[in-house]
mmCIF file of C-alpha atoms in Angstrom:
data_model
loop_
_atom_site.group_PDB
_atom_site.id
_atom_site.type_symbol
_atom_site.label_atom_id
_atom_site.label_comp_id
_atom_site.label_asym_id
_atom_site.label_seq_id
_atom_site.Cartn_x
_atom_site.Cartn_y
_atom_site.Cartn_z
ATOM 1 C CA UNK K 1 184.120 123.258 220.511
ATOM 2 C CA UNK K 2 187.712 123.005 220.773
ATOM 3 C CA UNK K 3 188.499 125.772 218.206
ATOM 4 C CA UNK K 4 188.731 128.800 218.575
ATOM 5 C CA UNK K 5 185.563 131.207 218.865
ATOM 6 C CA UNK K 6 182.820 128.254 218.446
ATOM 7 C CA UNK K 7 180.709 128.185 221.558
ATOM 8 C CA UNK K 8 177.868 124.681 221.912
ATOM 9 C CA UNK K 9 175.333 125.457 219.543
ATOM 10 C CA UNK K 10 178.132 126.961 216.724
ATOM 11 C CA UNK K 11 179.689 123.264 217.254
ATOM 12 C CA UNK K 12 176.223 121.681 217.182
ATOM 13 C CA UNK K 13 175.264 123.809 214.032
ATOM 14 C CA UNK K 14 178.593 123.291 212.141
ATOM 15 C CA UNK K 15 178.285 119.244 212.849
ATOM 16 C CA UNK K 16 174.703 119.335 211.547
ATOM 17 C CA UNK K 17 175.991 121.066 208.399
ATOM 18 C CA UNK K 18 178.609 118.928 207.712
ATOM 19 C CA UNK K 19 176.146 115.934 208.184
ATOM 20 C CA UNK K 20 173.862 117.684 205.279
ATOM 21 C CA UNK K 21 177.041 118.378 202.986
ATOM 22 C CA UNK K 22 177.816 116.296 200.144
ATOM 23 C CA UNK K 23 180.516 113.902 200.313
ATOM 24 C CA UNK K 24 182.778 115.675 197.705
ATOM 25 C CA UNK K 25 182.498 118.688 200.046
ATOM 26 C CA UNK K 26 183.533 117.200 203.228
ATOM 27 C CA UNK K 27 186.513 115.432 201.354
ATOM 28 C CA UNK K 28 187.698 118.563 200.126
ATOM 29 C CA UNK K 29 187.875 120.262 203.645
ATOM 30 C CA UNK K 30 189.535 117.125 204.809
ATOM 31 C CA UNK K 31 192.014 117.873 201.980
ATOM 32 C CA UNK K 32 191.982 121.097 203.327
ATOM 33 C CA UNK K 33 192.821 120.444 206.266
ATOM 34 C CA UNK K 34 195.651 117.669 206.014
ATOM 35 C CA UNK K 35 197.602 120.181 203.618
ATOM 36 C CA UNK K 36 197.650 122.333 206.458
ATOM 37 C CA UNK K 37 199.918 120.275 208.338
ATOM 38 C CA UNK K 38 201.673 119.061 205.671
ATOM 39 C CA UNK K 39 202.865 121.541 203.482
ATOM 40 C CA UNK K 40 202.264 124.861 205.311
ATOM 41 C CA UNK K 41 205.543 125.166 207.498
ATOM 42 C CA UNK K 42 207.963 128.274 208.096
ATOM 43 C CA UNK K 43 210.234 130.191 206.394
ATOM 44 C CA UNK K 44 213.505 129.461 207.347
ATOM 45 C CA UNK K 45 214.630 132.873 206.589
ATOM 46 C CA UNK K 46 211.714 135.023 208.443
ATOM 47 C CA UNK K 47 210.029 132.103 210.126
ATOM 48 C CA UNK K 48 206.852 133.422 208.510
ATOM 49 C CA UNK K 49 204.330 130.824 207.421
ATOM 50 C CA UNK K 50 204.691 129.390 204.470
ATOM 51 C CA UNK K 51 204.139 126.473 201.789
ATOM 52 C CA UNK K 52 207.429 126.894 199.733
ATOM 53 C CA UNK K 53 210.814 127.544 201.336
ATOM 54 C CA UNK K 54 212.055 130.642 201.349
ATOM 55 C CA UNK K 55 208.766 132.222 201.368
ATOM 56 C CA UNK K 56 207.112 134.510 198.686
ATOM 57 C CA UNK K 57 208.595 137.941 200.221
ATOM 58 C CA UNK K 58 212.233 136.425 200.851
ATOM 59 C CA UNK K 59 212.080 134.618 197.418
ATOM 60 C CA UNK K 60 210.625 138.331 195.665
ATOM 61 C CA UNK K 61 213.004 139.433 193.530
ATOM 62 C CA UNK K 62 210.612 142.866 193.588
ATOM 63 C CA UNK K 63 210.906 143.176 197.333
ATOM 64 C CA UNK K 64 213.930 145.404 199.204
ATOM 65 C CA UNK K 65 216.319 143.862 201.217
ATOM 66 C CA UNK K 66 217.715 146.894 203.001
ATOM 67 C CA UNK K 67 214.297 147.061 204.929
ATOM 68 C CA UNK K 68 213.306 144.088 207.688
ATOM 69 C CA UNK K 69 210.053 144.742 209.443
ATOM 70 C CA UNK K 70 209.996 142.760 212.669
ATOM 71 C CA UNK K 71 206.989 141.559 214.076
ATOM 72 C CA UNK K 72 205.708 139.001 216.521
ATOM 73 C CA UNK K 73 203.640 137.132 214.998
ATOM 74 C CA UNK K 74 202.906 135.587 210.969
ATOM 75 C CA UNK K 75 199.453 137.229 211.434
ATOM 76 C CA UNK K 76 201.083 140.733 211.895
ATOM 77 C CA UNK K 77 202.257 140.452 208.244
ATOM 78 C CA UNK K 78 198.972 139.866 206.927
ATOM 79 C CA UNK K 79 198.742 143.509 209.040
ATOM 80 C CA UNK K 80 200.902 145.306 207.460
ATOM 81 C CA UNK K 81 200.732 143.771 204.052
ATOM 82 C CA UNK K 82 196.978 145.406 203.760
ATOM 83 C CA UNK K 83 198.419 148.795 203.894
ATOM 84 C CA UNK K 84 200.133 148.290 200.458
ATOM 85 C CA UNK K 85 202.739 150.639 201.448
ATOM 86 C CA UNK K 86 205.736 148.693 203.084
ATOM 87 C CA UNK K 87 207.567 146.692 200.289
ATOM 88 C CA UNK K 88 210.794 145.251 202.435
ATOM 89 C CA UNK K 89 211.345 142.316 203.975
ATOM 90 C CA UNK K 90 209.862 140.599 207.388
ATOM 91 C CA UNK K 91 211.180 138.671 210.175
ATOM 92 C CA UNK K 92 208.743 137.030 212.647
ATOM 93 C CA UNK K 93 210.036 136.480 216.262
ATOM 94 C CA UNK K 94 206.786 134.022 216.962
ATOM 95 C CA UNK K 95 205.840 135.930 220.421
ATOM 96 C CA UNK K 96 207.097 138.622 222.513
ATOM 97 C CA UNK K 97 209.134 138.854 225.503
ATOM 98 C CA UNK K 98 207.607 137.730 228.482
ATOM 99 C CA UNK K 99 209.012 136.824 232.291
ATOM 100 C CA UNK K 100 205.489 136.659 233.210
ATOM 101 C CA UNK K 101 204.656 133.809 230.717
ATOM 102 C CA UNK K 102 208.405 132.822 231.094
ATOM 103 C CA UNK K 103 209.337 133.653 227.636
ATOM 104 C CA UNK K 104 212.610 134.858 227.208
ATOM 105 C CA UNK K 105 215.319 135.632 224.489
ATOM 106 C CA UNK K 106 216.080 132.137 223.775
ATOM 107 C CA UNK K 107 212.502 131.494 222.954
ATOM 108 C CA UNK K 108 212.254 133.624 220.169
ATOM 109 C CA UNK K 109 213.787 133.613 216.371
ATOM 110 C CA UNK K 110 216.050 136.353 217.423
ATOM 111 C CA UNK K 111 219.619 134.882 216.476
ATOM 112 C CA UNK K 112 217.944 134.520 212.937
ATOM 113 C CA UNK K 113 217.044 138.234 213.012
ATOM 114 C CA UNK K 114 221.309 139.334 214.145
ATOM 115 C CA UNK K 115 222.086 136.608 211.394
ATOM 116 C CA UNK K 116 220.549 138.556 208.901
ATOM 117 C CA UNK K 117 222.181 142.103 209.255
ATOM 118 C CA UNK K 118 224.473 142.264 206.783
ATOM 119 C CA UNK K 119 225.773 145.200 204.659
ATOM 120 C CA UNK K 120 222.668 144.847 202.475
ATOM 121 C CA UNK K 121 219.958 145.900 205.552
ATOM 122 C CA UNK K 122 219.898 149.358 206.225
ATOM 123 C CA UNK K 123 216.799 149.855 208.484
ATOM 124 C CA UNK K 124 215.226 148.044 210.935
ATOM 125 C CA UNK K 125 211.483 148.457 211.725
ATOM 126 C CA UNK K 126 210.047 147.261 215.094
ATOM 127 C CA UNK K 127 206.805 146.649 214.580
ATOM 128 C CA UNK K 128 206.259 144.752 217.652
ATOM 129 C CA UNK K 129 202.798 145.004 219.230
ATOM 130 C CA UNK K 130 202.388 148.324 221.202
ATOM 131 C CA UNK K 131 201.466 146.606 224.463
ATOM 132 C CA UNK K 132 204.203 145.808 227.182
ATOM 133 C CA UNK K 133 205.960 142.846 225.901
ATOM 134 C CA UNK K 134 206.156 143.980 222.528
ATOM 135 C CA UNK K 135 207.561 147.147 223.834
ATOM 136 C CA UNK K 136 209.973 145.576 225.605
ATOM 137 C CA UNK K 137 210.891 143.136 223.151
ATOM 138 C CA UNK K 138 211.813 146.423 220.781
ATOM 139 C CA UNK K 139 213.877 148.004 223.386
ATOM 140 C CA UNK K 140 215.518 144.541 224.012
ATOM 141 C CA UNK K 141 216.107 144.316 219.689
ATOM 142 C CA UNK K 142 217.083 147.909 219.814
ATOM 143 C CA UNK K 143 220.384 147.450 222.069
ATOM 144 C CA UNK K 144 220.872 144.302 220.282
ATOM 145 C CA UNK K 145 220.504 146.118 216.746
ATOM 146 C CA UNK K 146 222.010 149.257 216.823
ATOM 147 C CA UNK K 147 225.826 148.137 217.823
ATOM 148 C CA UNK K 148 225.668 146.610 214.174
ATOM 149 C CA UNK K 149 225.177 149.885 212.538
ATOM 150 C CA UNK K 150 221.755 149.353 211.489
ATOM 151 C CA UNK K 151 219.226 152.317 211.636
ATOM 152 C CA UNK K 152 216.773 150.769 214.167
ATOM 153 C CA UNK K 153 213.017 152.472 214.017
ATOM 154 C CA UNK K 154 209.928 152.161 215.675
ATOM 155 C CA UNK K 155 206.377 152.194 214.161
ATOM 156 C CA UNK K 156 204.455 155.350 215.187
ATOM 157 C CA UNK K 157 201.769 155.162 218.668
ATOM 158 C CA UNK K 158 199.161 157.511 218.498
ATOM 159 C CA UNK K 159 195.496 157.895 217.925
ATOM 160 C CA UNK K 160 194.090 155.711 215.396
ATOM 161 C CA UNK K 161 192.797 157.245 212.423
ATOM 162 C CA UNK K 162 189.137 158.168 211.952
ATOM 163 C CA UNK K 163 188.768 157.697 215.777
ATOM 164 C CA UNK K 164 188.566 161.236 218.147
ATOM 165 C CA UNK K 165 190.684 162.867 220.497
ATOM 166 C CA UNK K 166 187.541 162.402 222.926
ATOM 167 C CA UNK K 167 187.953 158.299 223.304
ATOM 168 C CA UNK K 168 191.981 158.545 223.133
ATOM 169 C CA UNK K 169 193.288 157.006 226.464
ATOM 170 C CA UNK K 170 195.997 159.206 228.786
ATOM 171 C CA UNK K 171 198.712 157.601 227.561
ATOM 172 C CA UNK K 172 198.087 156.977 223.589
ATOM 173 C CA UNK K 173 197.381 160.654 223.897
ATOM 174 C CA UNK K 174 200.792 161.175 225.412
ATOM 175 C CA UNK K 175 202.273 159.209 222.637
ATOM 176 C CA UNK K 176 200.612 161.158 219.951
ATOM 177 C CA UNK K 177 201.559 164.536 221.542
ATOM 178 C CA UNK K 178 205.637 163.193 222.071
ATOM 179 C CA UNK K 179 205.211 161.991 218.695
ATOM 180 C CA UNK K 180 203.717 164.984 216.767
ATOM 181 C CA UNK K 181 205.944 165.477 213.362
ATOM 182 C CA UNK K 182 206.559 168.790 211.494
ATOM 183 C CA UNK K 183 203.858 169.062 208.535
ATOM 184 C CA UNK J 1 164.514 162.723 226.934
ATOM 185 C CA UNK J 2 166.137 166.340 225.247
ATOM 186 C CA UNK J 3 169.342 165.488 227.238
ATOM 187 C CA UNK J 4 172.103 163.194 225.411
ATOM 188 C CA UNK J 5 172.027 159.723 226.302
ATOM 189 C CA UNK J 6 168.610 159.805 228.372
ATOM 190 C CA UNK J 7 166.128 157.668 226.417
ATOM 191 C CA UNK J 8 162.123 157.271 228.036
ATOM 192 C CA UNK J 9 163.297 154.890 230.852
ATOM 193 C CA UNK J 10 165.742 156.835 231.967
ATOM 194 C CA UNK J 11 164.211 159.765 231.753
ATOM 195 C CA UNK J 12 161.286 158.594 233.855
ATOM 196 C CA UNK J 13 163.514 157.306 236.109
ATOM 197 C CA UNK J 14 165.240 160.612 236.974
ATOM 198 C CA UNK J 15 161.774 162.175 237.483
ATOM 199 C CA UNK J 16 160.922 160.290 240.219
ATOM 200 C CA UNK J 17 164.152 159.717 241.853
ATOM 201 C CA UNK J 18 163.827 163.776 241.835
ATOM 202 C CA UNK J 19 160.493 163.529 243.013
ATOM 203 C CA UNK J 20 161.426 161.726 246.091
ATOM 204 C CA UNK J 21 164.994 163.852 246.569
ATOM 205 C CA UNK J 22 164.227 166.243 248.948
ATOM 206 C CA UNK J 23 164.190 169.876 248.555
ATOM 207 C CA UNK J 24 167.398 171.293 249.429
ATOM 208 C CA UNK J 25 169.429 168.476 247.065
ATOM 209 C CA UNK J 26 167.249 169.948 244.165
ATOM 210 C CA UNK J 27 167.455 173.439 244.984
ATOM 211 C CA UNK J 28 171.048 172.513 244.898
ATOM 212 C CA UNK J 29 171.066 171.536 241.065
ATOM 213 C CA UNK J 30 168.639 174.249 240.435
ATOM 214 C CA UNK J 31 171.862 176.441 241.830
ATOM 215 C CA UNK J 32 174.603 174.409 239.742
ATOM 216 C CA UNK J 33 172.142 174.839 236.237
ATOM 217 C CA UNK J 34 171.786 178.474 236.531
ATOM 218 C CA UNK J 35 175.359 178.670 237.532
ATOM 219 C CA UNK J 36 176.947 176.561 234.285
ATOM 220 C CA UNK J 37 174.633 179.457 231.828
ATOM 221 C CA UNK J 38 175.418 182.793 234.066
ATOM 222 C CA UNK J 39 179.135 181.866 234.966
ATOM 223 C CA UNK J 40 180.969 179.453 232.368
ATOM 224 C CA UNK J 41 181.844 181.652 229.266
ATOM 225 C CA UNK J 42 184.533 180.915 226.864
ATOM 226 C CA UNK J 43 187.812 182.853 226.759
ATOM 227 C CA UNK J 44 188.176 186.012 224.939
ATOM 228 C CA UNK J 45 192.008 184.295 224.325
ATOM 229 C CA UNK J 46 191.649 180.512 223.549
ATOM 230 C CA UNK J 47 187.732 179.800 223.353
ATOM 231 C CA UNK J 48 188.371 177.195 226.252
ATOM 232 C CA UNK J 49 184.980 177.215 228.657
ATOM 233 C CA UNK J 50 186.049 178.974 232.023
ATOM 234 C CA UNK J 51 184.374 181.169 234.759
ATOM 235 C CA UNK J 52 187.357 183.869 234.587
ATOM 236 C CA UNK J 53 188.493 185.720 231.479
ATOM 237 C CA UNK J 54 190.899 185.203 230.323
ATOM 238 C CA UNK J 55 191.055 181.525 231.608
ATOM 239 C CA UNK J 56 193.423 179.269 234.019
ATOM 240 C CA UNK J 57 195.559 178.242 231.215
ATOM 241 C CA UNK J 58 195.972 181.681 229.394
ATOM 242 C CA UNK J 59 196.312 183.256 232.725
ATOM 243 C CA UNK J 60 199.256 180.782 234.332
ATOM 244 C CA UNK J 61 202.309 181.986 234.591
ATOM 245 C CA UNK J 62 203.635 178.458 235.216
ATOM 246 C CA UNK J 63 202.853 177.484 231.266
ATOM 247 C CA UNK J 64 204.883 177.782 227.953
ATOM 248 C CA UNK J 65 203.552 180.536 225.520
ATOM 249 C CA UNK J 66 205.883 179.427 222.755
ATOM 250 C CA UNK J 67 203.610 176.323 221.948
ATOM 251 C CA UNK J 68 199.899 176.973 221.210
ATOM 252 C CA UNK J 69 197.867 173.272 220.898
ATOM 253 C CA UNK J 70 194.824 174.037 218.749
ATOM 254 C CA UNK J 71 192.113 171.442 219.482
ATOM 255 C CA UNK J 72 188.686 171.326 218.527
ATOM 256 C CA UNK J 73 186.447 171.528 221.227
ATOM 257 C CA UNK J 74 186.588 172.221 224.779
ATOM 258 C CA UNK J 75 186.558 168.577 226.054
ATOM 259 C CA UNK J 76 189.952 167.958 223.845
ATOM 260 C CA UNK J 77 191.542 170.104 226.454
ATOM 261 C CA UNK J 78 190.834 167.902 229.467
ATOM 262 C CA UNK J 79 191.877 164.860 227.344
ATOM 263 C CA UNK J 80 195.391 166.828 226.595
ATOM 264 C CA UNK J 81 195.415 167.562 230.282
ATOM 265 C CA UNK J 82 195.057 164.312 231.344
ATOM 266 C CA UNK J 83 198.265 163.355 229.873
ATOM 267 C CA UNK J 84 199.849 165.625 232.714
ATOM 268 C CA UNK J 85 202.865 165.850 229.829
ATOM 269 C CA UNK J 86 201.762 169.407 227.962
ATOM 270 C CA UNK J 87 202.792 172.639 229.465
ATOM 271 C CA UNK J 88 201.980 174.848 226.363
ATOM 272 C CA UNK J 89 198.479 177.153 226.099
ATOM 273 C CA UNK J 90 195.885 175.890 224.045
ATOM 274 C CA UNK J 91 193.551 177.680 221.022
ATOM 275 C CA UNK J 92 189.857 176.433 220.406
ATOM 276 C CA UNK J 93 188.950 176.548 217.624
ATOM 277 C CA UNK J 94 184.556 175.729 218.141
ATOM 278 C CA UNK J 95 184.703 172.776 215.639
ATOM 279 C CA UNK J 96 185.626 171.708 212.438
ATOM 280 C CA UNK J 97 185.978 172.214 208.332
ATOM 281 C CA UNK J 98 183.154 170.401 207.274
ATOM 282 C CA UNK J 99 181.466 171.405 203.765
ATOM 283 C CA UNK J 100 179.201 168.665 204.652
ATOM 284 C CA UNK J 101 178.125 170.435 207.278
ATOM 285 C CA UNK J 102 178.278 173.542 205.737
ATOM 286 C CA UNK J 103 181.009 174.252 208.246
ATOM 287 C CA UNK J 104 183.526 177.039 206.404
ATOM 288 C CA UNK J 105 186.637 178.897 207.998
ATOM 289 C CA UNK J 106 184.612 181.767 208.652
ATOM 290 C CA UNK J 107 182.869 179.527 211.301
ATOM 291 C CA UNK J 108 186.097 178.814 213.017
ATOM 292 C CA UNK J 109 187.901 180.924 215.776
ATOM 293 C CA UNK J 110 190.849 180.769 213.257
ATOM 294 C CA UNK J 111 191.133 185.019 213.431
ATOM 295 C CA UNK J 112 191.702 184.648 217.167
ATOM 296 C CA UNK J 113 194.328 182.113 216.399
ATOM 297 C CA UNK J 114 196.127 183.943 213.357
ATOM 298 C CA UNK J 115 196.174 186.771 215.998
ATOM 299 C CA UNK J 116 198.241 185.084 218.645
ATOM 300 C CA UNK J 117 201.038 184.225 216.247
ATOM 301 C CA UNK J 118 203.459 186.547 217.449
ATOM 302 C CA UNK J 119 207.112 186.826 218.438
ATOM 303 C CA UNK J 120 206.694 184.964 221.719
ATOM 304 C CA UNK J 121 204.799 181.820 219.535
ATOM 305 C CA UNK J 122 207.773 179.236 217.937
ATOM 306 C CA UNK J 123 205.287 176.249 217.973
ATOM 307 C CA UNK J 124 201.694 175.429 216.645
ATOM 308 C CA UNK J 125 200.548 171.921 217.596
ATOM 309 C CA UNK J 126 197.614 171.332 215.265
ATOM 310 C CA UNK J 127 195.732 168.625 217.706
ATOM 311 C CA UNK J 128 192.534 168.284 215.078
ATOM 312 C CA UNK J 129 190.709 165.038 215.333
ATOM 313 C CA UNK J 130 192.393 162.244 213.764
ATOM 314 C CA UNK J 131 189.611 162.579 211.102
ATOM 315 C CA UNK J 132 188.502 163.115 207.816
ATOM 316 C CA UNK J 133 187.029 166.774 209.101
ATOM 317 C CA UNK J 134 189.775 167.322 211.779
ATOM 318 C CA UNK J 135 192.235 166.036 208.728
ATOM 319 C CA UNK J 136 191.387 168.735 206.372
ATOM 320 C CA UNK J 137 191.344 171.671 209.246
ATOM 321 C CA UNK J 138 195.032 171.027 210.117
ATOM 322 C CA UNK J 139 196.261 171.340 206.568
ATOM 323 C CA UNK J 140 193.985 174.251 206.004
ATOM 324 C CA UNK J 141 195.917 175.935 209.165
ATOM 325 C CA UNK J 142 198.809 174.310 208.427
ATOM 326 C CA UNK J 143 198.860 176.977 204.939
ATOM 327 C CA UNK J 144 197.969 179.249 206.646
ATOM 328 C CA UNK J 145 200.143 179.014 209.961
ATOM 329 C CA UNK J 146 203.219 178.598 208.251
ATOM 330 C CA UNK J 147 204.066 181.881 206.138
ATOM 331 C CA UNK J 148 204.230 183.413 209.689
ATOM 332 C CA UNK J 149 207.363 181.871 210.302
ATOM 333 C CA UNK J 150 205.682 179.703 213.139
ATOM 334 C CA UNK J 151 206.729 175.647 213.278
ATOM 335 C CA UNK J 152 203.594 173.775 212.194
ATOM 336 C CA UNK J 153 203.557 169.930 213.738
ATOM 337 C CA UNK J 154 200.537 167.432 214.021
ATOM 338 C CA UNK J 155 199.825 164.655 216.607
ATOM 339 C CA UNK J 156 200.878 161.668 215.656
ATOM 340 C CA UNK J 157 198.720 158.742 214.153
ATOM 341 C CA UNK J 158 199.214 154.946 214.780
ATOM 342 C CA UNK J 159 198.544 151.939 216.496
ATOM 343 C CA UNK J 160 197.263 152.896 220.116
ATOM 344 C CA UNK J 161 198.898 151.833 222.972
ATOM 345 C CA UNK J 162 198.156 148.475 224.818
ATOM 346 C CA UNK J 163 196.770 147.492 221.950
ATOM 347 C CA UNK J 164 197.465 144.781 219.181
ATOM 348 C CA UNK J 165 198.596 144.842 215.480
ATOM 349 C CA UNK J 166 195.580 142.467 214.590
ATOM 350 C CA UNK J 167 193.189 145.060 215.497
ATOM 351 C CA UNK J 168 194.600 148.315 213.771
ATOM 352 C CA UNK J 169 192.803 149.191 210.554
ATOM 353 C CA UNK J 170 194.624 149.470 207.350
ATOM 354 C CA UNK J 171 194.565 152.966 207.185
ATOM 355 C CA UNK J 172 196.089 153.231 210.679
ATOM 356 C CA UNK J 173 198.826 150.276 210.333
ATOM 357 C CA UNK J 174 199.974 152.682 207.111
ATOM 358 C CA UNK J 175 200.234 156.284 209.474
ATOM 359 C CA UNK J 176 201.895 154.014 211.851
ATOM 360 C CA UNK J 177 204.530 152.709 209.333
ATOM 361 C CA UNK J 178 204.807 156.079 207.916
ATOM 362 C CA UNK J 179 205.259 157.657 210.942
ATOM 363 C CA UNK J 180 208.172 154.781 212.342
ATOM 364 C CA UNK J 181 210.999 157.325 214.220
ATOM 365 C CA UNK J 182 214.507 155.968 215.025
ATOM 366 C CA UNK J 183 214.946 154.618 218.375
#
């Protein structure tokens, strides 16, 4: 009941099931489960997660290194990977600016981030969440970035695809209209 | 039970609440119904519903006629207007391209919208749904809009505001990356 989306009776039904399993089974997810801890850990590059060191994109001799997506968190890669499209590098901040929470610029992998601009990078893409603290936390990057002659650019807000104009909210509808591009 | 969203429950339940509503309150929406189907009639300009001709918007002298937003339906107005942002005069076009549907151009108030592309127009947002249908009508207008010397832009697609990478749809997270503009 301690994890995440299991209520009572999910906790009561997965314990039963695991009582039923065969032994080889429940070894295996114990397996599981230490490797976990043990070997996943984070890049030391992008601070994504990770079971070798770099990870798979900043190892990728396929990848570009003039592009670094930033995002918030190592689930936000998984994101953007399923589009198939973006083919740069990442660099995860793990969270978002927050005075609220009490999260500030120390508490997030943004000295990394500055550590990596080099003459290689030539874009920068905030793909921060499109809430408040991920907005701010782009517009915080974005002063930080651009003084180092980096093109700095934001991922698009607008009205999700397949959805209609009906069920867009004021101010994604705002975005969409600010952002409307030349076709 | 003819009217949207009223199953048998509800429907029985606004019969007798109007059963019990006494006369004068139900004269009164007797009044309002025979108003909306003698008095609302779209405008001869932009097909927007209105109870003048032609309407508020293509009347005002306060608004832009350079920029013409073409929506869909009449409701996509109010959610444009709700943005308080756009200034511009707006084109309805009664629905969408849908072979489906059996839908065609000829179907479409696209004539009326050709026919408005004069000297004064330097701007046609195409504000289509941001699906498959609404999709296809843009770029159909989009061919034809754009020999008239008139600057053709869409809305903008992406992750909606407030929201969270995690939840945006593959499809979406792509437009949105596509669509990234330089801060």
């Amino acid at each position: 009941m301690r994890l995440p989306g299991i209520g009572p009776k999910g906790a009561q039904r997965l314990a039963f099931h695991l009582l039923k399993t065969p032994r080889e089974l429940t070894d295996r997810l114990i397996d599981a489960l230490r490797d976990v801890k043990e070997r996943v850990t984070y890049c030391s590059v992008c601070n994504n997660i990770t079971d070798t060191d770099p990870c798979a994109f900043c190892s990728s001799e396929s990848r570009d290194p003039q592009i670094i997506c930033v995002v918030e968190e190592p689930q936000n890669v998984s994101a953007i990977e399923k589009t198939r499209e973006f083919k740069g590098m990442y660099h995860v901040l793990m969270g978002a600016l927050s005075p609220l929470q009490g999260i500030g610029p120390d508490d997030l992998k943004i000295k990394g981030l500055l550590g990596r601009i080099g003459t290689t990078v030539s874009e920068v893409i905030l793909a921060t969440n499109p809430n408040v603290e991920g907005e701010a936390t782009a517009i915080y990057l974005a002063r930080l970035l651009k003084p180092l002659g980096v093109k700095v650019t934001r991922i698009a807000m607008g009205v999700p695809v397949g959805s209609d104009l009906e069920y867009a909210d004021e101010v994604t509808m705002h975005k969409s209209m600010e952002g409307r591009r030349e076709v």
